[in-house]
Amino acid sequence: NAGVMQNPRHLVRRRGQEARLRCSPMKGHSHVYWYRQLPEEGLKFMVYLQKENIIDESGMPKERFSAEFPKEGPSILRIQQVVRGDSAAYFCASSPHHGTSGGIYEQYFGPGTRLTVT
Amino acid sequence: DAKTTQPTSMDCAEGRAANLPCNHSTISGNEYVYWYRQIHSQGPQYIIHGLKNNETNEMASLIITEDRKSSTLILPHATLRDTAVYYCIVRVSQKLVFGQGTRLTINP
């Protein structure tokens, strides 16, 4: 069973360009989470999605950032008009869907995408 | 989610048990204690979690005090590959809130 996959692993963009980061969750997982890790800092939650729905986007910057998890295909984190401060590692995690008890499941992380803005 | 306090760094000799403490004095009754680790900028790796009882799996043991205000992660026989940043997280919601963690260095 393949783990969480992210691509590209490294992405270089010039200021003002767009960055698209992809995340394929583990098989059978329908919940996806995006986190950002700035250099020498801990991970910060950005957004939590289920198929076709954004559940919690409390950590997303209000402008330039968007996320989706379509019915078919990977989850996409999109950053428009990138700036140098967007340079970071972006991690995606996935977990199984809720059971009837609404339990919290452990999250499994991908290897991350390292974005460098020049 | 409740706040956690961990030592910034720790050292442990290879082959010995590594005991990583975590304080979570404001934890509420329905919050779980989770441990993750991050090895050299890789994606975080789930280790173990618990609510009230002590837990053990193939990676580690988790000891939670009776009042639940603190816990200890135990790596019974540390190896060089256990060098990583270890995060203690208390959570009731779906998102994980990472603190600064403990940088554990295993020395040969």
PDB file of C-alpha atoms in Angstrom:
ATOM      1  CA  ASN A   1       0.000   0.000   0.000  1.00  0.00           C
ATOM      2  CA  ALA A   2       1.680   3.165  -1.191  1.00  0.00           C
ATOM      3  CA  GLY A   3       1.980   6.005   1.254  1.00  0.00           C
ATOM      4  CA  VAL A   4       1.013   9.614   0.760  1.00  0.00           C
ATOM      5  CA  MET A   5       2.555  10.920  -2.432  1.00  0.00           C
ATOM      6  CA  GLN A   6       3.465  14.504  -3.144  1.00  0.00           C
ATOM      7  CA  ASN A   7       4.823  16.073  -6.287  1.00  0.00           C
ATOM      8  CA  PRO A   8       6.895  17.767  -7.219  1.00  0.00           C
ATOM      9  CA  ARG A   9       9.386  17.175  -4.427  1.00  0.00           C
ATOM     10  CA  HIS A  10      11.190  20.408  -5.253  1.00  0.00           C
ATOM     11  CA  LEU A  11       9.723  23.422  -6.998  1.00  0.00           C
ATOM     12  CA  VAL A  12      11.454  26.649  -7.927  1.00  0.00           C
ATOM     13  CA  ARG A  13       9.378  29.650  -8.894  1.00  0.00           C
ATOM     14  CA  ARG A  14      10.180  33.284  -9.605  1.00  0.00           C
ATOM     15  CA  ARG A  15       8.329  35.981  -7.707  1.00  0.00           C
ATOM     16  CA  GLY A  16       4.903  36.541  -9.221  1.00  0.00           C
ATOM     17  CA  GLN A  17       4.530  33.060 -10.723  1.00  0.00           C
ATOM     18  CA  GLU A  18       2.039  30.429  -9.630  1.00  0.00           C
ATOM     19  CA  ALA A  19       2.898  27.286  -7.687  1.00  0.00           C
ATOM     20  CA  ARG A  20       0.790  24.118  -7.796  1.00  0.00           C
ATOM     21  CA  LEU A  21       1.489  21.389  -5.272  1.00  0.00           C
ATOM     22  CA  ARG A  22      -0.150  17.976  -5.594  1.00  0.00           C
ATOM     23  CA  CYS A  23      -0.994  15.388  -2.977  1.00  0.00           C
ATOM     24  CA  SER A  24      -2.326  11.877  -3.500  1.00  0.00           C
ATOM     25  CA  PRO A  25      -3.598  10.422  -0.211  1.00  0.00           C
ATOM     26  CA  MET A  26      -3.111   6.857   0.891  1.00  0.00           C
ATOM     27  CA  LYS A  27      -5.503   4.363  -0.656  1.00  0.00           C
ATOM     28  CA  GLY A  28      -8.811   4.413   1.161  1.00  0.00           C
ATOM     29  CA  HIS A  29      -8.180   7.788   2.818  1.00  0.00           C
ATOM     30  CA  SER A  30     -10.673  10.530   2.084  1.00  0.00           C
ATOM     31  CA  HIS A  31      -9.351  13.256   4.413  1.00  0.00           C
ATOM     32  CA  VAL A  32      -6.441  15.465   3.390  1.00  0.00           C
ATOM     33  CA  TYR A  33      -4.543  18.068   5.393  1.00  0.00           C
ATOM     34  CA  TRP A  34      -1.953  20.598   4.297  1.00  0.00           C
ATOM     35  CA  TYR A  35       0.770  21.960   6.584  1.00  0.00           C
ATOM     36  CA  ARG A  36       3.554  24.464   5.987  1.00  0.00           C
ATOM     37  CA  GLN A  37       6.974  24.464   7.601  1.00  0.00           C
ATOM     38  CA  LEU A  38       9.057  27.596   7.330  1.00  0.00           C
ATOM     39  CA  PRO A  39      12.832  27.195   7.723  1.00  0.00           C
ATOM     40  CA  GLU A  40      13.830  26.308  11.294  1.00  0.00           C
ATOM     41  CA  GLU A  41      10.207  26.328  12.473  1.00  0.00           C
ATOM     42  CA  GLY A  42       7.553  23.766  13.360  1.00  0.00           C
ATOM     43  CA  LEU A  43       4.731  22.710  11.093  1.00  0.00           C
ATOM     44  CA  LYS A  44       1.682  24.954  10.875  1.00  0.00           C
ATOM     45  CA  PHE A  45      -1.748  23.696   9.893  1.00  0.00           C
ATOM     46  CA  MET A  46      -3.184  25.297   6.769  1.00  0.00           C
ATOM     47  CA  VAL A  47      -6.306  23.490   5.587  1.00  0.00           C
ATOM     48  CA  TYR A  48      -8.350  20.309   6.029  1.00  0.00           C
ATOM     49  CA  LEU A  49     -10.355  18.894   3.146  1.00  0.00           C
ATOM     50  CA  GLN A  50     -12.611  15.991   2.397  1.00  0.00           C
ATOM     51  CA  LYS A  51     -13.612  15.013  -1.114  1.00  0.00           C
ATOM     52  CA  GLU A  52     -15.056  18.146  -2.789  1.00  0.00           C
ATOM     53  CA  ASN A  53     -15.351  19.989   0.541  1.00  0.00           C
ATOM     54  CA  ILE A  54     -13.161  22.346   2.553  1.00  0.00           C
ATOM     55  CA  ILE A  55     -13.783  21.543   6.203  1.00  0.00           C
ATOM     56  CA  ASP A  56     -11.343  23.863   7.998  1.00  0.00           C
ATOM     57  CA  GLU A  57      -9.240  26.534   6.316  1.00  0.00           C
ATOM     58  CA  SER A  58      -8.425  28.490   9.451  1.00  0.00           C
ATOM     59  CA  GLY A  59      -4.672  28.302   8.764  1.00  0.00           C
ATOM     60  CA  MET A  60      -4.775  29.454   5.170  1.00  0.00           C
ATOM     61  CA  PRO A  61      -3.544  32.959   4.326  1.00  0.00           C
ATOM     62  CA  LYS A  62      -6.498  35.041   3.199  1.00  0.00           C
ATOM     63  CA  GLU A  63      -5.021  35.930  -0.178  1.00  0.00           C
ATOM     64  CA  ARG A  64      -3.228  34.054  -2.952  1.00  0.00           C
ATOM     65  CA  PHE A  65      -3.655  30.585  -1.386  1.00  0.00           C
ATOM     66  CA  SER A  66      -6.336  28.074  -2.303  1.00  0.00           C
ATOM     67  CA  ALA A  67      -6.845  24.327  -1.946  1.00  0.00           C
ATOM     68  CA  GLU A  68      -9.091  21.742  -3.487  1.00  0.00           C
ATOM     69  CA  PHE A  69      -9.684  18.017  -3.278  1.00  0.00           C
ATOM     70  CA  PRO A  70     -11.808  17.027  -6.273  1.00  0.00           C
ATOM     71  CA  LYS A  71     -13.895  13.906  -6.574  1.00  0.00           C
ATOM     72  CA  GLU A  72     -11.283  12.442  -8.892  1.00  0.00           C
ATOM     73  CA  GLY A  73      -7.565  13.106  -8.733  1.00  0.00           C
ATOM     74  CA  PRO A  74      -5.152  14.521  -6.190  1.00  0.00           C
ATOM     75  CA  SER A  75      -5.565  17.386  -3.796  1.00  0.00           C
ATOM     76  CA  ILE A  76      -4.047  20.628  -5.073  1.00  0.00           C
ATOM     77  CA  LEU A  77      -2.574  23.488  -3.049  1.00  0.00           C
ATOM     78  CA  ARG A  78      -2.307  26.541  -5.270  1.00  0.00           C
ATOM     79  CA  ILE A  79      -0.273  29.632  -4.494  1.00  0.00           C
ATOM     80  CA  GLN A  80      -0.739  32.559  -6.838  1.00  0.00           C
ATOM     81  CA  GLN A  81       1.786  35.364  -7.335  1.00  0.00           C
ATOM     82  CA  VAL A  82       4.373  33.764  -5.078  1.00  0.00           C
ATOM     83  CA  VAL A  83       6.635  35.901  -2.900  1.00  0.00           C
ATOM     84  CA  ARG A  84       9.938  35.040  -1.209  1.00  0.00           C
ATOM     85  CA  GLY A  85       8.136  34.512   2.101  1.00  0.00           C
ATOM     86  CA  ASP A  86       6.269  31.565   0.570  1.00  0.00           C
ATOM     87  CA  SER A  87       9.528  29.597   0.425  1.00  0.00           C
ATOM     88  CA  ALA A  88       8.926  26.647   2.710  1.00  0.00           C
ATOM     89  CA  ALA A  89       8.283  22.913   2.889  1.00  0.00           C
ATOM     90  CA  TYR A  90       4.647  22.033   2.288  1.00  0.00           C
ATOM     91  CA  PHE A  91       3.476  18.741   3.729  1.00  0.00           C
ATOM     92  CA  CYS A  92       0.318  16.870   2.967  1.00  0.00           C
ATOM     93  CA  ALA A  93      -1.203  14.272   5.282  1.00  0.00           C
ATOM     94  CA  SER A  94      -4.157  11.928   4.945  1.00  0.00           C
ATOM     95  CA  SER A  95      -6.379   9.942   7.260  1.00  0.00           C
ATOM     96  CA  PRO A  96      -9.289   7.534   6.902  1.00  0.00           C
ATOM     97  CA  HIS A  97     -12.853   8.774   6.879  1.00  0.00           C
ATOM     98  CA  HIS A  98     -14.748   9.054  10.128  1.00  0.00           C
ATOM     99  CA  GLY A  99     -16.457   6.058  11.574  1.00  0.00           C
ATOM    100  CA  THR A 100     -19.876   6.370  13.154  1.00  0.00           C
ATOM    101  CA  SER A 101     -18.199   7.254  16.450  1.00  0.00           C
ATOM    102  CA  GLY A 102     -16.550  10.272  14.815  1.00  0.00           C
ATOM    103  CA  GLY A 103     -13.143   9.206  16.030  1.00  0.00           C
ATOM    104  CA  ILE A 104      -9.938  11.047  15.357  1.00  0.00           C
ATOM    105  CA  TYR A 105      -7.477   9.089  13.273  1.00  0.00           C
ATOM    106  CA  GLU A 106      -3.733   9.412  13.063  1.00  0.00           C
ATOM    107  CA  GLN A 107      -2.483  11.320  10.050  1.00  0.00           C
ATOM    108  CA  TYR A 108       0.089   9.927   7.652  1.00  0.00           C
ATOM    109  CA  PHE A 109       2.400  12.437   6.047  1.00  0.00           C
ATOM    110  CA  GLY A 110       3.938  12.640   2.621  1.00  0.00           C
ATOM    111  CA  PRO A 111       7.586  13.555   1.947  1.00  0.00           C
ATOM    112  CA  GLY A 112       6.750  17.194   1.299  1.00  0.00           C
ATOM    113  CA  THR A 113       7.276  19.689  -1.499  1.00  0.00           C
ATOM    114  CA  ARG A 114      10.059  22.189  -1.006  1.00  0.00           C
ATOM    115  CA  LEU A 115       9.145  25.461  -2.639  1.00  0.00           C
ATOM    116  CA  THR A 116      11.858  27.994  -3.354  1.00  0.00           C
ATOM    117  CA  VAL A 117      10.894  31.431  -4.601  1.00  0.00           C
ATOM    118  CA  THR A 118      13.689  33.348  -6.284  1.00  0.00           C
TER     119      THR A 118
ATOM    120  CA  ASP B   1      -6.239  22.117  21.636  1.00  0.00           C
ATOM    121  CA  ALA B   2      -4.220  22.297  24.833  1.00  0.00           C
ATOM    122  CA  LYS B   3      -0.706  23.701  24.913  1.00  0.00           C
ATOM    123  CA  THR B   4       2.273  21.398  25.510  1.00  0.00           C
ATOM    124  CA  THR B   5       5.718  22.057  26.955  1.00  0.00           C
ATOM    125  CA  GLN B   6       8.746  19.969  25.987  1.00  0.00           C
ATOM    126  CA  PRO B   7      12.484  20.355  26.580  1.00  0.00           C
ATOM    127  CA  THR B   8      14.217  21.935  23.621  1.00  0.00           C
ATOM    128  CA  SER B   9      16.834  19.227  23.285  1.00  0.00           C
ATOM    129  CA  MET B  10      17.984  15.941  24.795  1.00  0.00           C
ATOM    130  CA  ASP B  11      20.821  13.503  24.323  1.00  0.00           C
ATOM    131  CA  CYS B  12      20.793   9.753  24.769  1.00  0.00           C
ATOM    132  CA  ALA B  13      23.385   7.022  24.309  1.00  0.00           C
ATOM    133  CA  GLU B  14      22.776   4.427  21.636  1.00  0.00           C
ATOM    134  CA  GLY B  15      21.194   1.278  23.078  1.00  0.00           C
ATOM    135  CA  ARG B  16      19.799   3.038  26.136  1.00  0.00           C
ATOM    136  CA  ALA B  17      16.181   3.991  26.746  1.00  0.00           C
ATOM    137  CA  ALA B  18      15.244   7.502  25.669  1.00  0.00           C
ATOM    138  CA  ASN B  19      12.601   9.110  27.885  1.00  0.00           C
ATOM    139  CA  LEU B  20      11.005  12.228  26.435  1.00  0.00           C
ATOM    140  CA  PRO B  21       8.783  14.238  28.799  1.00  0.00           C
ATOM    141  CA  CYS B  22       5.829  16.420  27.896  1.00  0.00           C
ATOM    142  CA  ASN B  23       3.735  18.687  30.102  1.00  0.00           C
ATOM    143  CA  HIS B  24       0.116  19.360  29.165  1.00  0.00           C
ATOM    144  CA  SER B  25      -1.388  20.728  32.370  1.00  0.00           C
ATOM    145  CA  THR B  26      -4.427  22.269  30.654  1.00  0.00           C
ATOM    146  CA  ILE B  27      -5.488  19.072  28.890  1.00  0.00           C
ATOM    147  CA  SER B  28      -9.209  18.423  28.947  1.00  0.00           C
ATOM    148  CA  GLY B  29     -10.972  15.109  29.418  1.00  0.00           C
ATOM    149  CA  ASN B  30     -11.532  14.327  25.769  1.00  0.00           C
ATOM    150  CA  GLU B  31      -8.151  15.365  24.415  1.00  0.00           C
ATOM    151  CA  TYR B  32      -5.763  12.687  23.222  1.00  0.00           C
ATOM    152  CA  VAL B  33      -1.985  12.802  23.575  1.00  0.00           C
ATOM    153  CA  TYR B  34      -0.220  12.147  20.252  1.00  0.00           C
ATOM    154  CA  TRP B  35       3.462  11.792  19.483  1.00  0.00           C
ATOM    155  CA  TYR B  36       5.048  12.370  16.086  1.00  0.00           C
ATOM    156  CA  ARG B  37       8.649  12.690  15.035  1.00  0.00           C
ATOM    157  CA  GLN B  38      10.377  14.378  12.134  1.00  0.00           C
ATOM    158  CA  ILE B  39      13.663  13.001  10.926  1.00  0.00           C
ATOM    159  CA  HIS B  40      15.825  15.564   9.132  1.00  0.00           C
ATOM    160  CA  SER B  41      13.104  17.527   7.316  1.00  0.00           C
ATOM    161  CA  GLN B  42      11.219  14.438   6.166  1.00  0.00           C
ATOM    162  CA  GLY B  43       7.462  14.265   6.628  1.00  0.00           C
ATOM    163  CA  PRO B  44       6.412  13.749  10.253  1.00  0.00           C
ATOM    164  CA  GLN B  45       5.969  10.145  11.303  1.00  0.00           C
ATOM    165  CA  TYR B  46       3.208   8.996  13.636  1.00  0.00           C
ATOM    166  CA  ILE B  47       4.536   7.177  16.700  1.00  0.00           C
ATOM    167  CA  ILE B  48       1.795   6.537  19.234  1.00  0.00           C
ATOM    168  CA  HIS B  49      -1.211   8.079  20.953  1.00  0.00           C
ATOM    169  CA  GLY B  50      -3.259   7.595  24.113  1.00  0.00           C
ATOM    170  CA  LEU B  51      -6.092   9.015  26.182  1.00  0.00           C
ATOM    171  CA  LYS B  52      -5.790   7.729  29.754  1.00  0.00           C
ATOM    172  CA  ASN B  53      -4.069   4.369  29.761  1.00  0.00           C
ATOM    173  CA  ASN B  54      -0.463   3.638  29.020  1.00  0.00           C
ATOM    174  CA  GLU B  55       0.102   2.428  25.480  1.00  0.00           C
ATOM    175  CA  THR B  56       2.784   0.374  23.756  1.00  0.00           C
ATOM    176  CA  ASN B  57       3.433  -0.465  20.128  1.00  0.00           C
ATOM    177  CA  GLU B  58       6.376  -1.666  18.097  1.00  0.00           C
ATOM    178  CA  MET B  59       7.984   1.764  18.125  1.00  0.00           C
ATOM    179  CA  ALA B  60       7.536   3.111  21.632  1.00  0.00           C
ATOM    180  CA  SER B  61       5.657   3.232  24.916  1.00  0.00           C
ATOM    181  CA  LEU B  62       3.542   6.112  26.156  1.00  0.00           C
ATOM    182  CA  ILE B  63       3.148   6.674  29.884  1.00  0.00           C
ATOM    183  CA  ILE B  64       0.406   9.119  30.904  1.00  0.00           C
ATOM    184  CA  THR B  65       0.171  10.270  34.515  1.00  0.00           C
ATOM    185  CA  GLU B  66      -3.027   9.596  36.403  1.00  0.00           C
ATOM    186  CA  ASP B  67      -4.018  13.281  36.391  1.00  0.00           C
ATOM    187  CA  ARG B  68      -3.152  13.384  32.655  1.00  0.00           C
ATOM    188  CA  LYS B  69      -1.155  16.578  33.086  1.00  0.00           C
ATOM    189  CA  SER B  70       2.030  15.071  31.748  1.00  0.00           C
ATOM    190  CA  SER B  71       3.274  12.129  29.733  1.00  0.00           C
ATOM    191  CA  THR B  72       6.507  10.419  28.751  1.00  0.00           C
ATOM    192  CA  LEU B  73       7.418   8.823  25.452  1.00  0.00           C
ATOM    193  CA  ILE B  74       9.852   5.952  25.874  1.00  0.00           C
ATOM    194  CA  LEU B  75      12.038   4.574  23.106  1.00  0.00           C
ATOM    195  CA  PRO B  76      13.273   1.407  24.805  1.00  0.00           C
ATOM    196  CA  HIS B  77      16.511   0.825  22.883  1.00  0.00           C
ATOM    197  CA  ALA B  78      17.450   3.971  21.022  1.00  0.00           C
ATOM    198  CA  THR B  79      19.393   3.705  17.773  1.00  0.00           C
ATOM    199  CA  LEU B  80      21.152   6.359  15.719  1.00  0.00           C
ATOM    200  CA  ARG B  81      18.151   6.379  13.377  1.00  0.00           C
ATOM    201  CA  ASP B  82      15.973   7.654  16.217  1.00  0.00           C
ATOM    202  CA  THR B  83      17.725  11.034  16.056  1.00  0.00           C
ATOM    203  CA  ALA B  84      14.871  13.413  15.227  1.00  0.00           C
ATOM    204  CA  VAL B  85      12.608  16.167  16.508  1.00  0.00           C
ATOM    205  CA  TYR B  86       9.839  14.664  18.629  1.00  0.00           C
ATOM    206  CA  TYR B  87       6.497  16.442  18.900  1.00  0.00           C
ATOM    207  CA  CYS B  88       3.993  15.949  21.703  1.00  0.00           C
ATOM    208  CA  ILE B  89       0.518  17.081  20.643  1.00  0.00           C
ATOM    209  CA  VAL B  90      -2.771  17.101  22.509  1.00  0.00           C
ATOM    210  CA  ARG B  91      -5.756  17.167  20.246  1.00  0.00           C
ATOM    211  CA  VAL B  92      -9.486  16.877  20.101  1.00  0.00           C
ATOM    212  CA  SER B  93      -9.941  18.250  16.627  1.00  0.00           C
ATOM    213  CA  GLN B  94      -8.835  16.926  13.253  1.00  0.00           C
ATOM    214  CA  LYS B  95      -5.911  19.295  12.838  1.00  0.00           C
ATOM    215  CA  LEU B  96      -2.529  18.776  14.467  1.00  0.00           C
ATOM    216  CA  VAL B  97      -0.997  21.744  16.287  1.00  0.00           C
ATOM    217  CA  PHE B  98       2.777  21.311  16.365  1.00  0.00           C
ATOM    218  CA  GLY B  99       4.947  23.060  18.942  1.00  0.00           C
ATOM    219  CA  GLN B 100       8.718  23.339  18.780  1.00  0.00           C
ATOM    220  CA  GLY B 101       9.259  19.746  19.912  1.00  0.00           C
ATOM    221  CA  THR B 102      12.331  18.122  21.461  1.00  0.00           C
ATOM    222  CA  ARG B 103      15.412  17.623  19.353  1.00  0.00           C
ATOM    223  CA  LEU B 104      16.651  14.178  20.414  1.00  0.00           C
ATOM    224  CA  THR B 105      20.202  13.240  19.518  1.00  0.00           C
ATOM    225  CA  ILE B 106      21.309   9.639  19.874  1.00  0.00           C
ATOM    226  CA  ASN B 107      25.061   9.398  20.426  1.00  0.00           C
ATOM    227  CA  PRO B 108      27.182   6.358  19.501  1.00  0.00           C
TER     228      PRO B 108
END
